[in-house]
PDB file of N, CA and C in Angstrom:
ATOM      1  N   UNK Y   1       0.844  -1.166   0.000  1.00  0.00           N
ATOM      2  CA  UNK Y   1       0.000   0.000   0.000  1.00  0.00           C
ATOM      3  C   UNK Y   1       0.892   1.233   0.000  1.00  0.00           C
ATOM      4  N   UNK Y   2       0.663   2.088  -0.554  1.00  0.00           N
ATOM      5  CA  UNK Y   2       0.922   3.406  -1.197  1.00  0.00           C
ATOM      6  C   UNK Y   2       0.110   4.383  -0.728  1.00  0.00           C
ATOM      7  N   UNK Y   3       0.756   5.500   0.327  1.00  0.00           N
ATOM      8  CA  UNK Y   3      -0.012   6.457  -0.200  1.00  0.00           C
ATOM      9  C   UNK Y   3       0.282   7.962  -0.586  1.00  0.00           C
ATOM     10  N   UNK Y   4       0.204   8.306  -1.559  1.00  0.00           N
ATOM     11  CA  UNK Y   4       1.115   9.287  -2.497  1.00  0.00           C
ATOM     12  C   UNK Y   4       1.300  10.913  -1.370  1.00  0.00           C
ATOM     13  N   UNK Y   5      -0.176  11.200  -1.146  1.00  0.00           N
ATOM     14  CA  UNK Y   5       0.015  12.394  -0.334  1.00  0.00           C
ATOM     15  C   UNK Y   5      -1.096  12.568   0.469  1.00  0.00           C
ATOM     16  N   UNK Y   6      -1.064  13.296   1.190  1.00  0.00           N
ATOM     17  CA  UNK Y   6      -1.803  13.382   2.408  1.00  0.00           C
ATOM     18  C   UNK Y   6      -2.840  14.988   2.408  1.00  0.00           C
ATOM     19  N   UNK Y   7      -4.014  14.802   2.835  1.00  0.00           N
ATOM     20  CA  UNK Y   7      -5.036  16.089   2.645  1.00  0.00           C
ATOM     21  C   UNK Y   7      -4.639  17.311   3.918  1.00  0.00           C
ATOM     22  N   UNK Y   8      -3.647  16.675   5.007  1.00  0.00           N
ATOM     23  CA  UNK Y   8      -4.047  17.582   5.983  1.00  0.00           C
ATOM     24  C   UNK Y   8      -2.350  17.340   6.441  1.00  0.00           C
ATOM     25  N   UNK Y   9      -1.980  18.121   7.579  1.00  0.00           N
ATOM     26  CA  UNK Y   9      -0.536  18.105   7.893  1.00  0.00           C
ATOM     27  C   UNK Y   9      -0.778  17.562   9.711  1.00  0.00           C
ATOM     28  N   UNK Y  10      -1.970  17.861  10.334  1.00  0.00           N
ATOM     29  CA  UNK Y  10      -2.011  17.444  11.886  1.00  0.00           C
ATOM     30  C   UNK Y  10      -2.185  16.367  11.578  1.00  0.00           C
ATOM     31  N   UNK Y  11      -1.624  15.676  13.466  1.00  0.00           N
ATOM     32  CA  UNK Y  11      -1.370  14.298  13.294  1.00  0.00           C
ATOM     33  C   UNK Y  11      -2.937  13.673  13.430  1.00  0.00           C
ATOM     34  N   UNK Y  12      -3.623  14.205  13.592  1.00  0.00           N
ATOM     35  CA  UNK Y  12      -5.043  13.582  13.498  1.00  0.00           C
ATOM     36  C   UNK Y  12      -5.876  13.512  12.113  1.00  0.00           C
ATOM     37  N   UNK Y  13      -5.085  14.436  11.399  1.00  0.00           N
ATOM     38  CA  UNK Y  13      -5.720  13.627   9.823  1.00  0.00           C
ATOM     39  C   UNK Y  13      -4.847  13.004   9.225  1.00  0.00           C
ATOM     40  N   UNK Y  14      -3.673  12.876   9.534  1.00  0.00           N
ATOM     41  CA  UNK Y  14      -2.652  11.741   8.500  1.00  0.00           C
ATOM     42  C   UNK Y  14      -2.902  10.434   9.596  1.00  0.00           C
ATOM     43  N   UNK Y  15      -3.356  10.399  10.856  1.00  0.00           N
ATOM     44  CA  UNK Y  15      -4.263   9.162  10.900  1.00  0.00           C
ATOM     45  C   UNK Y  15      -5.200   8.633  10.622  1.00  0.00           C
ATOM     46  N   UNK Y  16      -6.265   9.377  10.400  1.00  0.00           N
ATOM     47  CA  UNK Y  16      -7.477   9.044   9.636  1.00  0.00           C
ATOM     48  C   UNK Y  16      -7.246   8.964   8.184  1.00  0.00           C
ATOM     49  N   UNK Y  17      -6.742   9.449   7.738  1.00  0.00           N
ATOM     50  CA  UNK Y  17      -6.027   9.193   5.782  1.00  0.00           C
ATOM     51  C   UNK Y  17      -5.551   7.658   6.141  1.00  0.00           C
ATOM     52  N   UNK Y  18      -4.600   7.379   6.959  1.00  0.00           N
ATOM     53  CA  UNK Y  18      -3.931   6.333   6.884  1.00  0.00           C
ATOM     54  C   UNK Y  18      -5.048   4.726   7.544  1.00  0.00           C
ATOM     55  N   UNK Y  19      -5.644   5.395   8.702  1.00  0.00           N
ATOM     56  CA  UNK Y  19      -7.021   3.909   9.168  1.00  0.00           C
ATOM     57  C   UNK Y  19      -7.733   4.046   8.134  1.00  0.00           C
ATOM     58  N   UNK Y  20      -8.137   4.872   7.191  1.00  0.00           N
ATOM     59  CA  UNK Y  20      -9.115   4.934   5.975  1.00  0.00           C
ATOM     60  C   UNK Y  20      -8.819   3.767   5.077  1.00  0.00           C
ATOM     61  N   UNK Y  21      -6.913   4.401   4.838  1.00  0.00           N
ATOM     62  CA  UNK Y  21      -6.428   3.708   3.513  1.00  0.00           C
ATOM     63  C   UNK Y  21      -6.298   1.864   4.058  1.00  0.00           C
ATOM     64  N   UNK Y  22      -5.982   1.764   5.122  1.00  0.00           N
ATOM     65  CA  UNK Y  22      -6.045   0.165   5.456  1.00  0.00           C
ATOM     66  C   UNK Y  22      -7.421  -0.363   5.677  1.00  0.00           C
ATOM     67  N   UNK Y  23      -8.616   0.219   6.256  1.00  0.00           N
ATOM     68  CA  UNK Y  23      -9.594  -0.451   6.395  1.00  0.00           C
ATOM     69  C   UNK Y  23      -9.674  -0.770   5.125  1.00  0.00           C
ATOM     70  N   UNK Y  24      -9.820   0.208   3.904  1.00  0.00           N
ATOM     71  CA  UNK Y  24      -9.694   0.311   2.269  1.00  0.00           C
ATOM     72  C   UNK Y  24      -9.423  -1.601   2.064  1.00  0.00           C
ATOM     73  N   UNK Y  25      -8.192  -1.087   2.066  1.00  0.00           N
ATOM     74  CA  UNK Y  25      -7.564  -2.443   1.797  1.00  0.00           C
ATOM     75  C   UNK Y  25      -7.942  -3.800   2.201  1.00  0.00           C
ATOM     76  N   UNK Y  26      -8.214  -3.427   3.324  1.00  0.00           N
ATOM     77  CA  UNK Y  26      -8.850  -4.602   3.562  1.00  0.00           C
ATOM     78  C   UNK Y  26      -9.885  -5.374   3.211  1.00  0.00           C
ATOM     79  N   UNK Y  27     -11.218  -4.158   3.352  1.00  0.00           N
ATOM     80  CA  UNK Y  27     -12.387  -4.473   2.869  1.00  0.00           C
ATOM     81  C   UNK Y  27     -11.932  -5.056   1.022  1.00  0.00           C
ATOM     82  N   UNK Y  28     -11.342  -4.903   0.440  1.00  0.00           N
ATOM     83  CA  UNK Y  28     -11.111  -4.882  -0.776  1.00  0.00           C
ATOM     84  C   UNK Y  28     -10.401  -6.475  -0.745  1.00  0.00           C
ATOM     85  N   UNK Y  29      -9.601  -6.458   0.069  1.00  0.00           N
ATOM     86  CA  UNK Y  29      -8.772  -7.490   0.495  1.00  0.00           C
ATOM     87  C   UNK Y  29     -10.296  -9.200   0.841  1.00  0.00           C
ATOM     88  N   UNK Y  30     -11.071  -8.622   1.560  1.00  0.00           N
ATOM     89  CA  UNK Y  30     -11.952  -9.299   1.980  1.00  0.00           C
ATOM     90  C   UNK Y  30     -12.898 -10.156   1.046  1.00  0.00           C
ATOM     91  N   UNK Y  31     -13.310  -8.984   0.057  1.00  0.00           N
ATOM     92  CA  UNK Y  31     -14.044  -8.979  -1.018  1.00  0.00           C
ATOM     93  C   UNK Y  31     -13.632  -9.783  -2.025  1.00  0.00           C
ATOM     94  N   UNK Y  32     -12.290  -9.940  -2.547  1.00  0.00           N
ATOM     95  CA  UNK Y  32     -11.465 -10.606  -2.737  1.00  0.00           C
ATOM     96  C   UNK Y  32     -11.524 -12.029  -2.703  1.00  0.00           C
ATOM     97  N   UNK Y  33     -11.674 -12.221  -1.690  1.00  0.00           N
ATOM     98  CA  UNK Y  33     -10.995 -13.757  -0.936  1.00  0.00           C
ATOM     99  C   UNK Y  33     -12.462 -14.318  -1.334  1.00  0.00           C
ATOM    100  N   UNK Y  34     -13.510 -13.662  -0.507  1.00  0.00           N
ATOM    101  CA  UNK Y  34     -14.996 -14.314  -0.332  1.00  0.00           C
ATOM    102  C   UNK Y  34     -15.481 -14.454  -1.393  1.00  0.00           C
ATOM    103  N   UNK Y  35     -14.796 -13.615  -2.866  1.00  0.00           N
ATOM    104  CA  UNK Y  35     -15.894 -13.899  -4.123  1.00  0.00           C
ATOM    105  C   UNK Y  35     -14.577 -15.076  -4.816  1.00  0.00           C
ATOM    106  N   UNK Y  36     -13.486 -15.118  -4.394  1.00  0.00           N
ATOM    107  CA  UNK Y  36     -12.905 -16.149  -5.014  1.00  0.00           C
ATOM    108  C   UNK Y  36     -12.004 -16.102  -5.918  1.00  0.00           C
ATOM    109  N   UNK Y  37     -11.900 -14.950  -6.210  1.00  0.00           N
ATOM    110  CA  UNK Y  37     -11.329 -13.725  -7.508  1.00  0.00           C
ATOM    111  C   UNK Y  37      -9.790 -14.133  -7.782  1.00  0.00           C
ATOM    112  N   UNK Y  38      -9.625 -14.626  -9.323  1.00  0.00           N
ATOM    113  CA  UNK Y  38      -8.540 -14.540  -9.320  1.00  0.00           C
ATOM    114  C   UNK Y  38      -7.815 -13.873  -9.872  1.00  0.00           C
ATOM    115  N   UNK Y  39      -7.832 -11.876  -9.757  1.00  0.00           N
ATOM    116  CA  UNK Y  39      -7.519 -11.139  -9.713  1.00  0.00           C
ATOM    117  C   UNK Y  39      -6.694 -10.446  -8.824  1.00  0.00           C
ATOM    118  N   UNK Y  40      -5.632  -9.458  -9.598  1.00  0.00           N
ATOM    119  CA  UNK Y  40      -5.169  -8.457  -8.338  1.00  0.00           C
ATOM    120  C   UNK Y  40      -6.062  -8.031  -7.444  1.00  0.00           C
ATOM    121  N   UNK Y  41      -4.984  -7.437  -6.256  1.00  0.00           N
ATOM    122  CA  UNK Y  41      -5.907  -6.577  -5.482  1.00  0.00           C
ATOM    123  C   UNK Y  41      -6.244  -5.162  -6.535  1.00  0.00           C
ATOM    124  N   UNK Y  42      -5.139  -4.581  -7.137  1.00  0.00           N
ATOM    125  CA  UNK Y  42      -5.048  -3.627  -7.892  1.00  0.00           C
ATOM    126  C   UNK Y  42      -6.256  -3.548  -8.514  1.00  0.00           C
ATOM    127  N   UNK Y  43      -6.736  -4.814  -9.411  1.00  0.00           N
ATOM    128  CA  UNK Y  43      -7.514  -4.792 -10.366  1.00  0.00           C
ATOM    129  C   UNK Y  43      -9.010  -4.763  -9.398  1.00  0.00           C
ATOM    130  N   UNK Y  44      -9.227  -5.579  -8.549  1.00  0.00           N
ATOM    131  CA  UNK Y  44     -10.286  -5.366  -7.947  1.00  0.00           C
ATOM    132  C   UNK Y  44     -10.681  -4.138  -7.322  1.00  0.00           C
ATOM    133  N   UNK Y  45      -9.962  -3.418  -7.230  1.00  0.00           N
ATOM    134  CA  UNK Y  45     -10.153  -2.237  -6.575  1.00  0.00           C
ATOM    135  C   UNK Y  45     -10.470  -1.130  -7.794  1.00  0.00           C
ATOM    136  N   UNK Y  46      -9.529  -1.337  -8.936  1.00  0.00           N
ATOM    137  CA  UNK Y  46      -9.956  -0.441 -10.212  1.00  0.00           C
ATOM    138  C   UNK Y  46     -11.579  -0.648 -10.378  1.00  0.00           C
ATOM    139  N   UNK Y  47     -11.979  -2.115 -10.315  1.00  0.00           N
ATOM    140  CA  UNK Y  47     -13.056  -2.354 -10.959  1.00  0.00           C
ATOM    141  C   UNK Y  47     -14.009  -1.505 -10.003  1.00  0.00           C
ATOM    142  N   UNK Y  48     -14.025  -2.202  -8.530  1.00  0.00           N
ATOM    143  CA  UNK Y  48     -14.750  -1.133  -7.633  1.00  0.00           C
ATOM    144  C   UNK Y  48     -14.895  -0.119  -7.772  1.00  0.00           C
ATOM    145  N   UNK Y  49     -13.847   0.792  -8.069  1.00  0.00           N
ATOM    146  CA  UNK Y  49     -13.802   2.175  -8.255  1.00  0.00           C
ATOM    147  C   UNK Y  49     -14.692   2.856  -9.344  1.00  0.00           C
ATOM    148  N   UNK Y  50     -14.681   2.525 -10.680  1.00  0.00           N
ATOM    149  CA  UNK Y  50     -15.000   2.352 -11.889  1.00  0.00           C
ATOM    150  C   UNK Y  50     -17.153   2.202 -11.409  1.00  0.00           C
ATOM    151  N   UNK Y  51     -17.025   1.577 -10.961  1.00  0.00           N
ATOM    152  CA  UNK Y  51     -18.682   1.386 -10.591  1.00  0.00           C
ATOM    153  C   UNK Y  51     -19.557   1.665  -9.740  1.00  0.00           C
ATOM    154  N   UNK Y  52     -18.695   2.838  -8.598  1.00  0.00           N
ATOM    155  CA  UNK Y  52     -19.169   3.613  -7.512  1.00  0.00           C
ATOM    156  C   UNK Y  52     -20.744   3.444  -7.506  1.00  0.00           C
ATOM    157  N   UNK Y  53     -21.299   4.096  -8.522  1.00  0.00           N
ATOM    158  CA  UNK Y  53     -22.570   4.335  -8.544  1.00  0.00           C
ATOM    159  C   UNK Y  53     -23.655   3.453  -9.194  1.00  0.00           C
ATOM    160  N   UNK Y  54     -23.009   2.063  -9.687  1.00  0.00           N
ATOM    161  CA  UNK Y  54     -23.686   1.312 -10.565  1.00  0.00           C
ATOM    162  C   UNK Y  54     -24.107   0.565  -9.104  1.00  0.00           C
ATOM    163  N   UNK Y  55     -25.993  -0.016  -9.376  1.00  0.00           N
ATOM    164  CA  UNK Y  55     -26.481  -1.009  -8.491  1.00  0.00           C
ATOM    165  C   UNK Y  55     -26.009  -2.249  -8.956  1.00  0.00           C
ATOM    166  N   UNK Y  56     -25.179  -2.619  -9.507  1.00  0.00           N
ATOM    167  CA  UNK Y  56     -25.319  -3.797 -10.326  1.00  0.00           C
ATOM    168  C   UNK Y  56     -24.380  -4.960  -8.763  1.00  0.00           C
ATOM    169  N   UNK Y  57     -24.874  -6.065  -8.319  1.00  0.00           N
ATOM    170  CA  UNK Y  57     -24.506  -6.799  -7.397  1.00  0.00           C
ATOM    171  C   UNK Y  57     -22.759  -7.101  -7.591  1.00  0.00           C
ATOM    172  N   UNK Y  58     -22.327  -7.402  -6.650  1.00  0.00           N
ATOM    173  CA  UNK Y  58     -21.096  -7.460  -6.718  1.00  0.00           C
ATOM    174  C   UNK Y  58     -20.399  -8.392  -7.557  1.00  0.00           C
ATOM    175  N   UNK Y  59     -21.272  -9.749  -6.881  1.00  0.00           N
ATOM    176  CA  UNK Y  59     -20.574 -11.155  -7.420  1.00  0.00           C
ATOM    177  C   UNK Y  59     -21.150 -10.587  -9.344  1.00  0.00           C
ATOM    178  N   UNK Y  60     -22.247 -10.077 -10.098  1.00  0.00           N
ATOM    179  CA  UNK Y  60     -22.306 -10.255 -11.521  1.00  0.00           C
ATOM    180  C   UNK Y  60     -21.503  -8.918 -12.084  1.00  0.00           C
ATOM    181  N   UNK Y  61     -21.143  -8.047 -11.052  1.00  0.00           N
ATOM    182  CA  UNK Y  61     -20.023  -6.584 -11.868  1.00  0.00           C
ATOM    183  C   UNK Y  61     -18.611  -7.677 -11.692  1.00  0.00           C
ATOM    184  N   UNK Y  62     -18.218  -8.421 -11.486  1.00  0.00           N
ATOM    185  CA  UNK Y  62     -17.030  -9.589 -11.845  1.00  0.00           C
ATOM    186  C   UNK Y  62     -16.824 -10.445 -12.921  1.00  0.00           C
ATOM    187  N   UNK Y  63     -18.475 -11.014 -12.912  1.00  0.00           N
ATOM    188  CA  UNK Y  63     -18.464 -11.897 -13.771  1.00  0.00           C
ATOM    189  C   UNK Y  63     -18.793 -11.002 -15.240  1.00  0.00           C
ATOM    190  N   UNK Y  64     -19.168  -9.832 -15.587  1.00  0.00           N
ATOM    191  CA  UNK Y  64     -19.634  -9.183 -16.587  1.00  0.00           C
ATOM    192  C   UNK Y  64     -18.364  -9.094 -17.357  1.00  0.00           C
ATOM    193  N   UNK Y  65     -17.082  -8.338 -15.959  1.00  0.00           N
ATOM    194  CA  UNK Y  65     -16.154  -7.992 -16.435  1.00  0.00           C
ATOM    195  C   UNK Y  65     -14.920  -9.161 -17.111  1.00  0.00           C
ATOM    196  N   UNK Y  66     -15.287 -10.123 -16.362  1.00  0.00           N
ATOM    197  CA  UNK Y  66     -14.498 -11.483 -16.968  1.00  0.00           C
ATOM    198  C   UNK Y  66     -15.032 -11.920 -18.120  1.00  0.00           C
ATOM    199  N   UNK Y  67     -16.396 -11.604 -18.574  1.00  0.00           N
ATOM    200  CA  UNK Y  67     -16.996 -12.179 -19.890  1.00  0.00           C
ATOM    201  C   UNK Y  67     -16.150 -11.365 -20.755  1.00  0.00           C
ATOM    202  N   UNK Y  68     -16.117  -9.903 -20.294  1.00  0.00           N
ATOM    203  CA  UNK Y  68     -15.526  -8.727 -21.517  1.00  0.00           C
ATOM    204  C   UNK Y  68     -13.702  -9.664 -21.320  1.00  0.00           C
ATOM    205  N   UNK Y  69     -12.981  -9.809 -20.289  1.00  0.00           N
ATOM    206  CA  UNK Y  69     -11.819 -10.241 -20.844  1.00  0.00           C
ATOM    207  C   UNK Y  69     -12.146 -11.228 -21.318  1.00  0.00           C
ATOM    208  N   UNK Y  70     -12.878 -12.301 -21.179  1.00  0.00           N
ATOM    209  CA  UNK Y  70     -12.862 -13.664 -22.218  1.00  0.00           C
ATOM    210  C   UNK Y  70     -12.893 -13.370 -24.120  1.00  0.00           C
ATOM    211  N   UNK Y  71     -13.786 -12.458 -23.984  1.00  0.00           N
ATOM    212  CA  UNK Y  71     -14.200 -11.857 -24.926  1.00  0.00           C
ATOM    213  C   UNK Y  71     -13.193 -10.898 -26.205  1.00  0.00           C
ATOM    214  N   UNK Y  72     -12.367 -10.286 -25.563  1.00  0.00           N
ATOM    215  CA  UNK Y  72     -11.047  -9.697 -25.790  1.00  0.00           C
ATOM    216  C   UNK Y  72      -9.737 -10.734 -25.709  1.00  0.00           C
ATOM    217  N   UNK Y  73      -9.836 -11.704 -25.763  1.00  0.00           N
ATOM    218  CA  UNK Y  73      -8.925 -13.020 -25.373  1.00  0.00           C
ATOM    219  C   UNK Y  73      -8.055 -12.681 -24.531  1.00  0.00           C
ATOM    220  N   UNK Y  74      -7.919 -11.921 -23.333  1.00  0.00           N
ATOM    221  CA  UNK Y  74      -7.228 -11.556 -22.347  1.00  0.00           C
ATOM    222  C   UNK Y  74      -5.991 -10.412 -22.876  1.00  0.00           C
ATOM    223  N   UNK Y  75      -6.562  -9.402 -23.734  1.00  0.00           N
ATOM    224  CA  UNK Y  75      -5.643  -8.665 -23.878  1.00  0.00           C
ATOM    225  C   UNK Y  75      -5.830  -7.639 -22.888  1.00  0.00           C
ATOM    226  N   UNK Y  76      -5.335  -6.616 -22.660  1.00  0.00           N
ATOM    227  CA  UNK Y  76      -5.072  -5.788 -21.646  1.00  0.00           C
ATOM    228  C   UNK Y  76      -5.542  -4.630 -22.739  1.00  0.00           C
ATOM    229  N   UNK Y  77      -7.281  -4.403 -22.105  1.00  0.00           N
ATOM    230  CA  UNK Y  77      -7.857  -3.176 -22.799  1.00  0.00           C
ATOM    231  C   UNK Y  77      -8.408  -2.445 -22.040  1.00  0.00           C
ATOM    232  N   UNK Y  78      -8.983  -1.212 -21.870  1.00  0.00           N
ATOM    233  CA  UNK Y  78      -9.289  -0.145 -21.020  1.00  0.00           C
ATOM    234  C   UNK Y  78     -10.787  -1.068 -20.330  1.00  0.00           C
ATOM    235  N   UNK Y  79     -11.082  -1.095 -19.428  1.00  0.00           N
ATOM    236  CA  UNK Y  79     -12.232  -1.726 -18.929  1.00  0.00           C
ATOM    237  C   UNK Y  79     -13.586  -0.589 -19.793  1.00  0.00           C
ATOM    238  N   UNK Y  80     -14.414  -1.169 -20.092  1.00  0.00           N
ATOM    239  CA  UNK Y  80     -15.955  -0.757 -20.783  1.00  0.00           C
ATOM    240  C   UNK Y  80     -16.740  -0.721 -19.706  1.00  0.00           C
ATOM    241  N   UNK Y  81     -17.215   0.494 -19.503  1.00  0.00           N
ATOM    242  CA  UNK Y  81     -18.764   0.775 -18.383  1.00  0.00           C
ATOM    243  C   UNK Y  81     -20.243   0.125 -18.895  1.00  0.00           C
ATOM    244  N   UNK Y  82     -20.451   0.188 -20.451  1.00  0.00           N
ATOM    245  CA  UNK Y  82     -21.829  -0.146 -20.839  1.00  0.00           C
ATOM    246  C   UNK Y  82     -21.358  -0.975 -21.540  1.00  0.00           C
ATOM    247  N   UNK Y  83     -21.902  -2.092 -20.736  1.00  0.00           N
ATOM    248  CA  UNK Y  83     -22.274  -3.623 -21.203  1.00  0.00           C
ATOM    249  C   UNK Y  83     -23.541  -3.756 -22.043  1.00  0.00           C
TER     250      UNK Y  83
END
């Protein structure tokens, strides 16, 4: 984990930046494990990111996105929002 820069200079927000960025990880970390994913953390977290606002369930925004790499024969292409 990385974290590039910080919003505030007191020591009470570069702790909360920093319990943010690990709960982060974790939960991501969690999410991970329980759906089975055999993806980066990196990538799981892009994908998360990418779909903030979409209702679409967790376990089928994975499987949508693995149809599009099956689909692309695993080349390394910008991820697509509208399926």
């Amino acid at each position: 984990m990385h974290i590039k820069s910080f919003w505030g200079v007191t020591e009470t927000t570069v702790r909360i930046q920093i319990y943010a960025a690990i709960t982060t990880y974790c939960l991501v970390a969690i999410v991970e494990h329980d759906l089975r994913l055999e993806r980066s953390t990196f990538d799981v977290l892009r994908i998360l990111s990418m779909s903030l606002f979409d209702k679409t369930p967790i376990r089928e925004l994975f499987h949508r996105v693995e149809e599009v790499d099956s689909i692309t024969n695993n080349r390394h292409v910008q991820l697509c929002l509208n399926f």
